[in-house]
Coordinates of C-alpha atoms in Angstrom, one line a residue:
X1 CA -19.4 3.6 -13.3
X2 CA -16.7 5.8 -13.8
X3 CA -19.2 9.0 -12.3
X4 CA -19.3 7.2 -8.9
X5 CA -17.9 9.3 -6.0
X6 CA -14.3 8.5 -5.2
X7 CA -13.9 9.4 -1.4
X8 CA -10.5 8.7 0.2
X9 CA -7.5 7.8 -1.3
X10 CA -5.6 5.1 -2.4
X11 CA -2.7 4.0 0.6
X12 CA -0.2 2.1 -0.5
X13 CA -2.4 0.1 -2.7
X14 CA -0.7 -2.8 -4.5
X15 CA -2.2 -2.9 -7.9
X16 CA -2.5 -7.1 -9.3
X17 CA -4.0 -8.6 -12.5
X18 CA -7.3 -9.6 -12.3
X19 CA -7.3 -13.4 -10.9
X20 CA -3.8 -13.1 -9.7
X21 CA -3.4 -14.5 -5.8
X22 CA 0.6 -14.7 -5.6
X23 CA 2.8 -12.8 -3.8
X24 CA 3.7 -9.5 -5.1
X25 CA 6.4 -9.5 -7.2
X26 CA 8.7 -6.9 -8.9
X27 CA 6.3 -4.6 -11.4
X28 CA 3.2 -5.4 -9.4
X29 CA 2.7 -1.4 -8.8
X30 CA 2.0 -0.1 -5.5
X31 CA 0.3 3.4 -6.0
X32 CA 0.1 5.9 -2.5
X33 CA -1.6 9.2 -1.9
X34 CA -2.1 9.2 1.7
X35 CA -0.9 12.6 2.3
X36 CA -1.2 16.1 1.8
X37 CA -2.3 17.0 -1.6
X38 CA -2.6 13.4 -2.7
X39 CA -5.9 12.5 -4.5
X40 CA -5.7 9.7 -6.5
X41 CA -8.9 7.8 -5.6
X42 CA -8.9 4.7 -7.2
X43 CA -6.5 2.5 -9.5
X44 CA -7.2 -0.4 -12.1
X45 CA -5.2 -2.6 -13.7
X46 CA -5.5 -3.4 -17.7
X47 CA -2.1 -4.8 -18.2
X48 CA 0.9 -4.4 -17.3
X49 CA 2.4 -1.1 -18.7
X50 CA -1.3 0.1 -18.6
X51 CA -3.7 1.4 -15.2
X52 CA -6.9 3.5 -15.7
X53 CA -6.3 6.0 -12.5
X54 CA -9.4 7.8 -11.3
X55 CA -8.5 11.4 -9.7
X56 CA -10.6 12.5 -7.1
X57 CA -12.3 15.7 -7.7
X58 CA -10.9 19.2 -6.0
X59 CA -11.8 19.8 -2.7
X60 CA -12.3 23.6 -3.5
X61 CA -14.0 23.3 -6.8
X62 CA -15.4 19.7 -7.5
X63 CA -16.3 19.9 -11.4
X64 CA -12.6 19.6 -11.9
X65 CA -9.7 17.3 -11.8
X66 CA -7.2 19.4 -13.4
X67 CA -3.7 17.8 -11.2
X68 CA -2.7 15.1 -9.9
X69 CA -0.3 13.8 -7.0
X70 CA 0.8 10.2 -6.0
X71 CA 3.2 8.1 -5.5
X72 CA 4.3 4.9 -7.5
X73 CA 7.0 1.8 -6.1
X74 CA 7.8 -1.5 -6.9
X75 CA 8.5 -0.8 -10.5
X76 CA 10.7 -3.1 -12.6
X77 CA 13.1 -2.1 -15.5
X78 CA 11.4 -1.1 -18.5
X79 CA 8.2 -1.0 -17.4

């Protein structure tokens, strides 16, 4: 459920439709926060101009998830 404990972070995690198994293509986003600061902890796809991002909570003060930091690629035009 969406209350389950997101440890780690997503590293440049490629995010696909559900049943996909190609190769990635352009638009297929790949979403990073492996670094300093970084705490997005999980990404789903619902369709293609649409992801449900789960923020991990803040190491200092884990009731909140009040920012955000990450890194998207692979993005076509218009999307």
């Amino acid at each position: 459920g969406s209350d389950d404990i997101i440890a780690g972070n997503v590293s440049k995690y490629a995010v696909l439709p559900a049943g996909y198994c190609g190769q990635l293509k352009k638009g297929h986003l790949i979403f990073d926060a492996c670094f300093e600061s970084g705490n997005l902890g999980r990404v789903d796809h619902i369709t293609e101009f649409e992801y449900d991002l789960f923020i991990r909570p803040d190491t200092c003060n884990p009731r909140f998830r009040v920012w955000f930091n990450f890194t998207v690629e692979n993005v076509k035009e218009s999307q």
